[in-house]
Amino acid sequence: MKKFFMGMIAVIVCGTAFAGNLNEIKASAVSDDDLSTSTPDKIVSTFYGSGRMKIRQILALLFFMFCTTIFAQGRDYINEMEQNDLQIRQKPNTEGLLSDYLHSANIKEDTIFAILYSPAECFRCEAAIPAFYDKLKRNNPNNKLLLITAYGDSKTASWYNSKNNYKADYYIYDTKSVYSNIFSFNSEGMYGLYILKLVPKEGVFVTGGQYTVLGAEFVKQLVLCKKRIAPHMYELDKKDSYKEVADQIAMINVPMPKWKQTDIEVNTKDGVEISSIYDIPKIENGHLFFNDMLNNGIMLFNKENGLFKFKRLFQADEAEKKKFVSVPDKDFRNLVKQGQVFYIALSANMLDSSHIGISYSLPKILREKVGNEWNFSFYNAPAVLIRDINNYTSGKMISPDFDLEHSKYFYLHFVFDLFNNKLWTGSEKLTWPMDGFEKEDIVGQKDLDPFNGSFYKTFNPIIASFRINDGKCDGHYGKLERIQENSRTGYYYLNNVFAHEGKTFLYGNGYTGKLYVTDSLHLDKYKVYMVFDTDTVPMIAPDSTKFYTHEYGNLYSSYFTKCITTVKMDKRNIYCLVKHGMPRTDNFQKDRYSFVIVNRKNGKTKEYPLPPIAPAEYKCLGYGINAQDKHFNPFMFIKKDGKYIIRMLEI
């Protein structure tokens, strides 16, 4: 599934302006230490986002304006943090668990300050790690920081922290997500980065959350804070979501075929680590490639002598990094040094036999002189980078113009297709469930309020096309389906899939089970294929008390347990991977997958469940479809005894 994020943000800080059509947004952070400065080497303000979460939640439009007046000493930053949109609390009666959890770090202090985060899930959030450490020590050198890194592999997580110079006085590597037994979130899991104040011996969580302003005054108030925020269990944590869908996952009412299994070793070289995979791993005619999260780039392997051998890590080159930067080199270098600049690799597709396209978010930085001060503006510029897989040279970049300032749609370019000289991306209206929209912003507006039945009578596209030659949007297509209307979930469950063959184009929302096949000239005419049927699913009645909240969408998680994650197509059939599991999150050890073949002539389907993973023996990194000379079969990417293996499956 895809990591969901999104947004647009503007932050104005006393002569230093920040704005962005960001691809991962969750909260913004601005330092109040440096308000009197206007030189870029003094800027410590950053955007923090929900980053490339596997949870694929759509979080978007945030708008913040900070002026000198709001940074008064009387401002209660702790209350702002505790009441932020995304909240964390200690679960009731978990003091013993927390004390034991912290004991492993051998903390000697009575009070400890901590950061809880998951590597590479939110790049912008991570800028807070060195910033908070520095400000904590400036407040008092005796203040101690604990860095809690939630990741399945402690060795890889330690390497990542070291590579990024994330300093702390103590470290905990939580490989089993033990934190989730102690802390409760008002969202579907941990999004972004949380600052915590803890009393280790007593196992007490004093306060914490996602801050609004990271500066000296915030740290001062945090250090002085004595009042414990009351333990609380949010609704999403009162039930075991996996238990609710376990029966459905197990009920793949199709016999297991006798799969022929062939294991191929994935061979890295010294100094190259495979961490975890964002998006779908892909194999095309002997080339294995995927976005490695902690390496933040596309790893390419070629099949040679019975092995997949590592060839190259594709990242933005120096020219591409500065493609959208319009500030002097000195300013740019200072901004990079201060952690203000981000290059975010997303997904990749083979474009032809020798070229790969990589979806990227690149920094767009502008400056404007106002009086005697420079204003700096930061945006994310969407781009598709082109690479030759044989000689690794760069091709001409594709730069779609999302124009969010004037558009009523948000565009999801982490999944894309190139077809008919156009770039195809996901599309959704700027409304809930994106962050930044309050009830009063959308209630009563039939084209924006997904909790109003009239919303579903308006045009609600799920994809958009952009001309490659000039980057301009030239059309919106698709629609929300009946299951989304009946549940009043709008765009909450959206997972775009694309494929093409010859002059034929396929698109759909994986959660609805429907795929649309059309041609390049008549996009308004299409044939519908039903991979699985959601139209007749009986729904619980919408709960109006939860409208416009983070919690609402999750009420329907048990109705969206199937999702098409990737598709391929030839003249005869459509080939699909279907996930059976909790929506909007990946758990490869618990989720089940099936391979579904749809006959393009008669629409009939054949489903083949994939063999389950034995957790004690394997760690699964992902599932994909092997495309070999127009022959399609599923595969599993697994780790066993420290080795990486592609397990090919054939019927």
XYZ file of C-alpha atoms in Angstrom:
651
model
C 0.000 0.000 0.000
C 1.136 3.531 -0.272
C 2.452 5.903 2.274
C -0.032 8.632 2.617
C 0.760 12.134 3.396
C -0.020 15.352 1.617
C -0.433 18.970 1.974
C 0.025 22.576 1.590
C 1.433 24.775 4.260
C 2.410 28.367 4.749
C 4.316 29.553 7.739
C 5.210 33.197 8.100
C 7.721 34.033 10.760
C 8.594 37.660 11.110
C 10.308 38.274 7.830
C 11.033 34.647 7.049
C 8.208 33.048 5.089
C 7.763 29.364 4.500
C 5.181 27.831 2.233
C 4.796 24.489 0.641
C 2.621 22.108 -1.280
C 4.101 19.339 0.800
C 3.711 15.661 0.158
C 3.850 14.670 3.801
C 2.347 16.969 6.315
C 1.292 16.469 9.830
C 2.362 19.473 11.848
C 4.611 22.419 11.346
C 7.338 23.582 13.604
C 8.852 27.010 13.864
C 11.624 28.118 16.159
C 10.964 31.217 18.234
C 14.668 31.487 19.136
C 15.605 33.154 15.928
C 12.721 35.443 15.190
C 14.921 38.499 15.143
C 17.147 37.121 12.422
C 16.534 37.214 8.742
C 19.633 35.588 7.330
C 19.127 32.072 5.973
C 21.959 30.623 8.041
C 19.964 31.460 11.126
C 16.769 29.797 10.018
C 15.876 26.765 12.060
C 12.219 26.537 11.159
C 11.185 23.288 9.504
C 8.180 21.468 8.132
C 7.350 18.255 9.811
C 5.188 15.705 8.201
C 3.652 12.345 8.495
C 6.181 11.198 5.987
C 6.087 8.075 3.932
C 3.927 5.987 6.163
C 3.046 2.518 5.172
C -0.320 3.299 6.639
C -1.176 5.263 3.557
C -3.409 7.700 5.270
C -4.209 10.865 3.384
C -3.163 13.756 5.516
C -3.131 17.096 3.921
C -3.901 20.705 3.859
C -2.393 22.577 6.728
C -2.143 26.291 6.946
C -0.271 28.052 9.719
C 0.622 31.707 10.184
C 2.905 32.799 12.979
C 3.580 36.470 13.730
C 5.639 38.140 16.355
C 2.685 38.693 18.636
C 1.866 35.030 19.069
C 5.268 34.184 20.451
C 4.578 35.986 23.695
C 5.775 34.456 26.921
C 2.196 33.911 27.981
C 1.516 31.415 25.234
C 0.908 27.907 26.615
C 2.889 25.647 24.287
C 2.301 22.547 26.416
C -1.460 22.917 26.196
C -1.162 23.443 22.438
C 0.842 20.229 22.163
C -1.609 18.254 24.300
C -4.573 19.534 22.283
C -2.943 19.166 18.857
C -4.839 17.337 16.125
C -2.724 14.237 16.650
C -2.510 13.198 20.301
C -0.733 10.626 22.461
C -1.695 9.454 25.954
C -0.517 6.781 28.342
C -2.896 3.863 28.503
C -4.463 3.366 31.968
C -2.654 1.004 34.345
C 0.514 0.740 32.244
C 2.937 2.326 34.713
C 4.636 -1.020 35.308
C 4.987 -1.657 31.589
C 6.498 1.787 30.995
C 8.914 1.442 33.895
C 10.103 -1.947 32.595
C 10.318 -0.551 29.074
C 12.594 2.303 30.178
C 14.643 0.091 32.504
C 16.317 -1.519 29.501
C 18.043 1.814 28.746
C 19.599 1.966 32.220
C 18.402 5.532 32.765
C 19.768 7.087 35.937
C 17.776 10.322 35.999
C 14.469 10.782 37.786
C 13.061 12.543 34.733
C 13.870 11.912 31.081
C 12.858 13.644 27.862
C 12.246 11.398 24.894
C 11.508 11.352 21.188
C 9.426 8.474 19.822
C 9.615 7.950 16.063
C 9.831 5.406 13.258
C 12.730 5.908 10.783
C 11.917 7.281 7.324
C 8.194 7.400 7.986
C 8.368 11.179 8.162
C 11.551 12.810 6.913
C 10.517 16.314 7.900
C 9.656 15.191 11.396
C 13.166 13.887 11.879
C 14.602 17.388 11.593
C 13.274 17.803 15.141
C 15.656 15.186 16.560
C 18.887 17.235 16.387
C 16.964 20.490 16.940
C 15.303 19.266 20.129
C 18.551 17.732 21.437
C 20.331 21.052 20.921
C 17.602 23.125 22.561
C 17.294 20.697 25.457
C 21.011 21.022 26.199
C 20.889 24.812 25.823
C 18.169 24.889 28.446
C 20.314 22.813 30.824
C 23.265 20.581 29.941
C 22.017 18.101 32.537
C 18.771 17.510 30.616
C 18.900 14.040 29.082
C 17.351 12.830 25.851
C 16.145 9.293 25.155
C 15.659 8.398 21.488
C 13.078 5.630 21.044
C 13.355 4.176 17.562
C 10.471 1.922 16.546
C 11.745 -0.372 13.804
C 11.802 -4.107 13.196
C 15.598 -4.431 12.920
C 17.711 -2.826 15.667
C 20.962 -3.126 13.702
C 19.538 -1.304 10.697
C 17.849 1.300 12.907
C 21.115 1.944 14.741
C 22.892 2.348 11.403
C 20.233 4.846 10.320
C 20.533 6.922 13.509
C 24.311 6.923 13.215
C 24.220 7.851 9.521
C 22.018 10.847 10.297
C 23.965 11.808 13.433
C 20.885 11.579 15.664
C 22.464 12.231 19.051
C 20.888 11.182 22.336
C 22.002 10.268 25.849
C 20.071 6.996 25.784
C 18.663 4.792 23.046
C 15.888 2.216 22.906
C 15.351 0.163 19.756
C 11.784 -1.093 19.861
C 11.685 -3.974 17.370
C 8.341 -5.378 18.563
C 6.293 -2.149 18.773
C 6.076 -2.524 22.553
C 5.342 1.216 22.738
C 1.854 0.474 21.326
C 1.008 -1.448 24.513
C 1.873 1.623 26.606
C 0.716 4.605 24.562
C -2.627 5.317 22.938
C -3.037 7.506 19.838
C -6.143 9.247 18.527
C -5.089 8.194 15.031
C -4.569 4.805 13.429
C -1.170 4.245 14.918
C 1.825 6.489 15.420
C 2.019 9.216 12.818
C 4.995 11.508 12.718
C 7.182 12.203 15.738
C 6.279 12.640 19.419
C 8.163 14.464 22.167
C 7.664 12.934 25.629
C 8.432 13.774 29.245
C 8.730 10.637 31.387
C 9.420 9.563 34.983
C 11.185 6.202 34.535
C 11.053 4.717 38.041
C 7.357 5.396 38.457
C 6.537 4.585 34.840
C 4.706 7.883 34.405
C 4.108 9.743 31.165
C 3.928 13.375 32.282
C 3.117 15.034 28.957
C 3.919 14.864 25.288
C 2.721 15.041 21.743
C 3.408 16.856 18.502
C 4.462 20.414 19.257
C 3.307 23.527 17.444
C 6.504 25.525 17.948
C 9.927 24.084 18.643
C 11.876 26.786 20.412
C 13.488 27.828 23.678
C 10.187 28.815 25.286
C 8.577 25.471 24.431
C 11.532 23.584 25.933
C 11.464 25.803 29.018
C 7.774 25.079 29.583
C 8.319 21.374 28.977
C 11.135 21.222 31.544
C 9.027 23.070 34.113
C 5.855 21.069 33.463
C 4.868 18.978 36.514
C 1.183 18.334 35.881
C 0.610 14.850 34.535
C -1.776 14.548 31.656
C -4.423 11.990 32.565
C -4.049 8.456 31.152
C -6.580 7.740 28.456
C -7.477 5.016 25.983
C -8.678 6.304 22.629
C -11.491 4.480 20.862
C -9.201 3.076 18.183
C -7.181 1.273 20.858
C -10.166 -0.236 22.673
C -10.439 -2.963 20.084
C -8.014 -5.299 18.425
C -8.561 -4.394 14.802
C -6.772 -7.481 13.577
C -8.999 -9.737 15.644
C -11.994 -8.068 14.028
C -10.808 -8.908 10.533
C -8.957 -12.163 11.306
C -11.901 -14.323 10.352
C -12.292 -12.484 7.088
C -8.615 -12.876 6.300
C -8.828 -16.584 7.021
C -11.973 -16.937 4.913
C -10.372 -16.863 1.508
C -12.894 -19.399 0.279
C -10.662 -20.706 -2.456
C -8.501 -23.829 -2.231
C -4.747 -23.307 -2.068
C -3.155 -24.280 -5.399
C -0.021 -26.359 -5.602
C 2.461 -23.568 -6.143
C 5.822 -24.281 -7.730
C 8.307 -22.277 -5.667
C 11.724 -21.098 -6.849
C 14.004 -19.120 -4.501
C 16.472 -16.600 -5.946
C 18.999 -14.924 -3.653
C 19.166 -11.126 -3.615
C 22.850 -10.304 -3.420
C 23.988 -6.959 -2.037
C 27.545 -5.719 -1.826
C 29.560 -4.603 1.180
C 28.173 -1.458 2.750
C 24.753 -1.842 1.107
C 21.850 -2.486 3.455
C 18.272 -3.416 2.577
C 15.899 -2.006 5.186
C 12.200 -2.020 4.351
C 10.303 -1.416 1.154
C 8.019 1.466 0.339
C 5.453 0.713 -2.349
C 5.421 -2.514 -4.359
C 8.680 -4.354 -5.225
C 8.811 -4.943 -8.984
C 10.468 -7.394 -11.332
C 10.472 -6.607 -15.048
C 12.366 -8.813 -17.485
C 15.067 -9.724 -15.019
C 15.328 -6.357 -13.252
C 14.350 -6.154 -9.582
C 13.792 -2.670 -8.192
C 12.127 -1.050 -5.202
C 12.250 2.015 -2.979
C 14.324 1.206 0.081
C 12.951 3.392 2.863
C 16.048 4.038 4.931
C 18.225 4.487 1.861
C 15.587 6.860 0.418
C 16.172 5.761 -3.156
C 15.432 3.116 -5.759
C 17.621 0.018 -5.480
C 18.237 -1.776 -8.788
C 19.234 -5.445 -9.078
C 19.822 -7.464 -12.259
C 19.404 -11.193 -12.548
C 22.825 -12.694 -13.282
C 24.015 -16.279 -12.862
C 20.928 -17.256 -10.917
C 21.140 -14.284 -8.496
C 19.682 -10.810 -8.269
C 22.861 -8.726 -8.020
C 22.875 -5.151 -6.744
C 23.724 -2.582 -9.409
C 22.792 0.926 -8.355
C 20.962 3.095 -5.838
C 19.106 5.736 -7.843
C 18.697 9.103 -6.158
C 18.275 12.635 -7.421
C 21.513 13.959 -8.956
C 22.968 17.375 -8.163
C 21.297 19.115 -11.093
C 17.908 17.630 -10.200
C 18.291 18.573 -6.553
C 18.575 22.222 -7.534
C 16.143 22.163 -10.457
C 13.496 24.154 -8.577
C 15.811 26.134 -6.272
C 15.896 29.879 -6.923
C 18.193 31.144 -4.183
C 21.963 31.843 -4.196
C 24.231 28.833 -3.724
C 25.455 30.111 -0.349
C 21.910 30.355 0.981
C 21.083 26.934 -0.410
C 24.123 25.316 1.237
C 23.162 26.861 4.569
C 19.599 25.603 4.248
C 20.855 22.093 3.478
C 23.202 22.227 6.464
C 20.316 23.240 8.728
C 18.095 20.366 7.629
C 15.633 22.514 5.695
C 15.935 20.689 2.366
C 14.434 17.290 1.540
C 14.637 14.937 -1.433
C 12.048 12.188 -1.167
C 11.987 9.145 -3.430
C 8.563 7.530 -3.840
C 7.908 4.777 -6.391
C 9.337 3.566 -9.695
C 8.079 2.046 -12.966
C 9.799 0.606 -16.001
C 9.033 2.933 -18.907
C 10.522 0.742 -21.623
C 13.150 -1.976 -21.908
C 15.978 0.312 -20.814
C 14.491 3.205 -18.808
C 13.011 3.535 -15.364
C 10.825 6.396 -14.097
C 11.062 7.432 -10.447
C 8.407 9.520 -8.739
C 10.081 12.146 -6.530
C 9.380 15.132 -4.335
C 12.093 17.751 -4.866
C 12.586 21.039 -2.988
C 11.318 24.222 -4.561
C 12.853 27.191 -2.754
C 12.181 30.848 -3.536
C 13.137 34.100 -1.869
C 11.684 37.591 -1.918
C 13.063 40.772 -0.415
C 10.599 42.668 1.756
C 12.140 45.885 3.036
C 15.578 44.934 4.300
C 14.717 41.277 4.912
C 14.632 38.184 2.738
C 11.578 35.946 2.807
C 12.254 32.299 1.949
C 9.474 30.035 0.670
C 9.695 26.250 0.597
C 7.596 23.920 -1.559
C 7.692 20.329 -2.681
C 7.938 20.055 -6.439
C 6.587 16.788 -7.885
C 8.767 15.175 -10.516
C 9.418 11.940 -12.348
C 13.139 11.304 -12.796
C 14.300 9.194 -15.733
C 17.227 6.759 -15.543
C 18.841 4.449 -18.084
C 19.189 1.087 -16.338
C 22.126 0.055 -18.503
C 24.465 3.037 -18.255
C 22.704 4.809 -15.315
C 22.543 8.155 -17.114
C 19.800 10.701 -16.414
C 17.059 11.548 -18.886
C 14.819 14.598 -19.126
C 12.780 15.144 -15.975
C 8.961 15.162 -16.125
C 7.560 18.042 -14.064
C 3.765 18.037 -13.602
C 2.232 21.353 -12.587
C -0.057 20.489 -9.667
C -0.889 24.185 -9.113
C -2.452 23.503 -5.715
C -2.862 27.198 -5.074
C -5.666 27.342 -7.648
C -6.812 23.731 -7.867
C -9.628 22.186 -5.868
C -7.917 18.817 -6.085
C -4.908 17.247 -4.442
C -2.702 14.953 -6.550
C -1.117 11.723 -5.335
C 1.967 11.145 -7.433
C 3.557 8.390 -5.379
C 1.718 5.969 -7.718
C 1.838 6.898 -11.375
C 1.744 5.688 -14.952
C 3.053 7.127 -18.227
C 0.597 6.530 -21.052
C -0.335 8.383 -24.236
C 2.285 11.085 -23.579
C 0.664 11.861 -20.257
C 1.503 11.371 -16.609
C -1.362 9.768 -14.672
C -1.671 10.233 -10.918
C -4.227 9.861 -8.164
C -6.584 12.745 -7.490
C -8.880 13.707 -4.632
C -10.796 16.712 -3.419
C -9.333 18.999 -0.791
C -11.512 18.003 2.129
C -11.701 15.486 4.973
C -9.812 13.205 5.703
C -6.990 15.633 4.983
C -5.613 17.390 8.030
C -6.330 21.071 8.335
C -10.057 20.908 7.560
C -12.388 21.645 10.442
C -16.077 20.850 10.420
C -16.996 24.474 9.894
C -14.799 24.583 6.764
C -16.839 22.012 4.842
C -20.213 21.403 6.528
C -23.129 22.365 4.297
C -20.998 22.474 1.139
C -22.338 19.609 -0.943
C -19.256 19.374 -3.158
C -16.877 19.247 -0.147
C -18.721 17.512 2.706
C -18.326 13.693 2.445
C -20.708 13.246 5.400
C -23.552 14.703 3.354
C -25.252 12.386 0.890
C -25.365 15.156 -1.710
C -21.553 15.067 -1.903
C -21.718 11.767 -3.764
C -23.919 13.276 -6.478
C -21.109 15.696 -7.391
C -18.052 14.925 -9.511
C -15.486 13.142 -7.338
C -12.572 12.021 -9.538
C -9.885 9.609 -8.363
C -7.265 10.165 -11.105
C -5.893 13.018 -13.197
C -3.693 13.338 -16.279
C -0.877 15.814 -16.962
C 0.627 16.523 -20.363
C 4.289 15.568 -20.448
C 5.290 18.388 -22.805
C 4.150 21.286 -20.583
C 3.132 19.600 -17.296
C -0.415 21.014 -17.364
C -3.391 19.066 -16.076
C -5.766 18.189 -18.893
C -8.386 16.019 -17.235
C -9.911 14.349 -14.171
C -11.510 10.922 -14.296
C -13.073 8.180 -12.254
C -15.469 8.349 -9.329
C -16.147 7.288 -5.786
C -18.141 4.048 -5.525
C -21.278 2.936 -3.708
C -19.411 1.466 -0.738
C -17.768 4.851 -0.116
C -21.124 6.615 -0.292
C -22.903 4.140 1.971
C -20.141 4.423 4.575
C -19.746 8.195 4.151
C -15.984 7.670 4.048
C -15.326 9.753 0.924
C -11.683 9.490 -0.102
C -10.598 7.829 3.155
C -10.117 4.480 1.426
C -8.263 5.225 -1.795
C -5.497 3.119 -3.315
C -4.849 4.011 -6.957
C -3.730 1.315 -9.370
C -2.712 1.748 -13.020
C -1.685 -0.416 -15.948
C -1.573 -0.136 -19.725
C -1.110 -2.379 -22.717
C -0.815 -1.045 -26.253
C -3.450 1.684 -26.623
C -5.455 0.416 -23.663
C -5.383 2.036 -20.233
C -6.544 0.618 -16.870
C -7.214 2.452 -13.625
C -9.118 1.881 -10.408
C -9.346 2.210 -6.646
C -8.099 -1.019 -5.128
C -10.461 -0.826 -2.157
C -13.597 -0.903 -4.323
C -12.708 -4.045 -6.291
C -13.550 -2.322 -9.598
C -11.144 -1.745 -12.483
C -11.873 0.468 -15.491
C -10.358 -0.261 -18.901
C -10.546 2.343 -21.661
C -8.557 3.521 -24.660
C -6.436 6.552 -25.316
C -9.046 8.388 -27.361
C -12.317 7.701 -25.545
C -11.635 8.025 -21.843
C -15.317 8.628 -21.150
C -16.115 5.152 -22.435
C -14.865 2.190 -20.460
C -15.445 -1.426 -19.521
C -15.780 -2.284 -15.852
C -14.217 -5.403 -14.349
C -15.202 -6.639 -10.905
C -12.229 -8.233 -9.123
C -14.352 -8.539 -5.981
C -17.823 -7.206 -5.203
C -18.333 -4.483 -2.587
C -21.643 -3.145 -3.905
C -23.752 -5.557 -1.910
C -21.839 -5.347 1.381
C -24.262 -4.505 4.245
C -22.978 -1.453 6.112
C -23.414 -0.190 9.636
C -25.178 3.151 9.783
C -22.886 6.204 9.775
C -22.157 7.464 13.291
C -22.742 11.204 13.142
C -21.049 11.713 16.526
C -17.733 10.800 14.875
C -18.119 12.863 11.691
C -15.117 15.048 10.737
C -12.773 13.202 13.158
C -9.690 11.011 12.738
C -11.601 8.157 14.290
C -14.515 8.024 11.873
C -12.921 6.262 8.933
C -11.629 3.434 11.091
C -15.198 2.523 12.048
C -15.422 0.906 8.613
C -12.064 -0.862 8.521
C -13.719 -4.290 8.619
C -15.562 -3.460 5.354
C -12.377 -2.613 3.437
C -10.252 -5.660 4.270
C -9.654 -6.450 0.588
C -7.531 -4.218 -1.592
C -5.952 -4.559 -5.032
C -2.359 -3.464 -4.483
C -0.926 -3.758 -8.009
C -2.066 -4.780 -11.492
C -0.604 -5.953 -14.793
C -2.377 -6.481 -18.094
C -1.973 -8.211 -21.451
C -4.392 -8.672 -24.362
C -6.194 -11.565 -22.694
C -6.130 -10.975 -18.946
C -5.756 -8.574 -16.055
C -3.453 -9.806 -13.274
C -3.981 -8.526 -9.740
C -2.460 -8.880 -6.316
C -5.190 -8.646 -3.687
C -4.375 -8.019 -0.038
C -6.589 -9.448 2.706
C -5.946 -7.571 5.941
C -6.304 -4.327 7.803
C -6.749 -1.426 5.371
C -4.359 1.510 5.118
C -1.501 -0.354 6.758
C 0.857 -3.171 5.829
C 1.630 -6.116 8.067
C 3.251 -8.682 5.844
C 3.398 -11.257 8.633
C -0.358 -11.144 9.245
C -1.822 -10.052 5.930
C -2.754 -12.666 3.337
C -2.460 -12.204 -0.408
C -4.054 -13.788 -3.415
C -3.325 -13.664 -7.126
C -6.416 -12.927 -9.203
C -6.638 -13.321 -12.974
C -9.505 -11.546 -14.747
C -10.489 -12.567 -18.271
C -10.807 -9.365 -20.313
C -13.321 -10.923 -22.719
C -15.908 -12.285 -20.284
C -14.913 -10.703 -16.955
C -14.637 -14.036 -15.153
C -12.113 -14.240 -12.318
C -9.856 -16.959 -10.955
C -8.355 -16.472 -7.509
C -5.227 -18.253 -6.239
C -4.320 -17.700 -2.559
C -0.593 -17.249 -1.953
C 1.068 -19.470 0.641
C 1.259 -17.986 4.146
C 4.506 -16.854 5.741
C 5.872 -18.718 8.749
C 6.858 -15.765 11.013
C 9.304 -17.807 13.016
C 11.252 -18.703 9.890
C 10.820 -15.752 7.548
C 10.358 -12.016 7.541
C 8.301 -10.883 4.583
C 9.263 -7.546 3.008
C 6.569 -7.424 0.358
C 4.685 -8.994 -2.533
C 4.791 -8.217 -6.239
C 4.094 -9.476 -9.759
C 6.959 -10.799 -11.881
C 6.600 -9.568 -15.455
C 8.739 -11.695 -17.736
C 8.186 -11.433 -21.481
C 4.470 -10.750 -20.961
C 4.194 -13.684 -18.600
C 2.932 -12.737 -15.143
C 3.294 -14.551 -11.846
C 3.380 -13.444 -8.208
C 6.465 -13.371 -6.022
C 7.338 -12.850 -2.368
C 10.307 -10.826 -1.085
C 11.498 -12.474 2.122
C 14.373 -12.416 4.568
C 15.631 -15.652 6.099
C 18.671 -16.108 8.339
C 20.019 -12.704 7.335
C 19.692 -13.434 3.606
C 17.282 -11.807 1.179
C 15.307 -14.034 -1.166
C 12.852 -13.570 -4.023
C 10.438 -16.512 -3.944
C 8.902 -16.958 -7.396
C 5.504 -18.646 -7.495
C 4.048 -20.484 -10.482
C 0.919 -22.580 -10.762
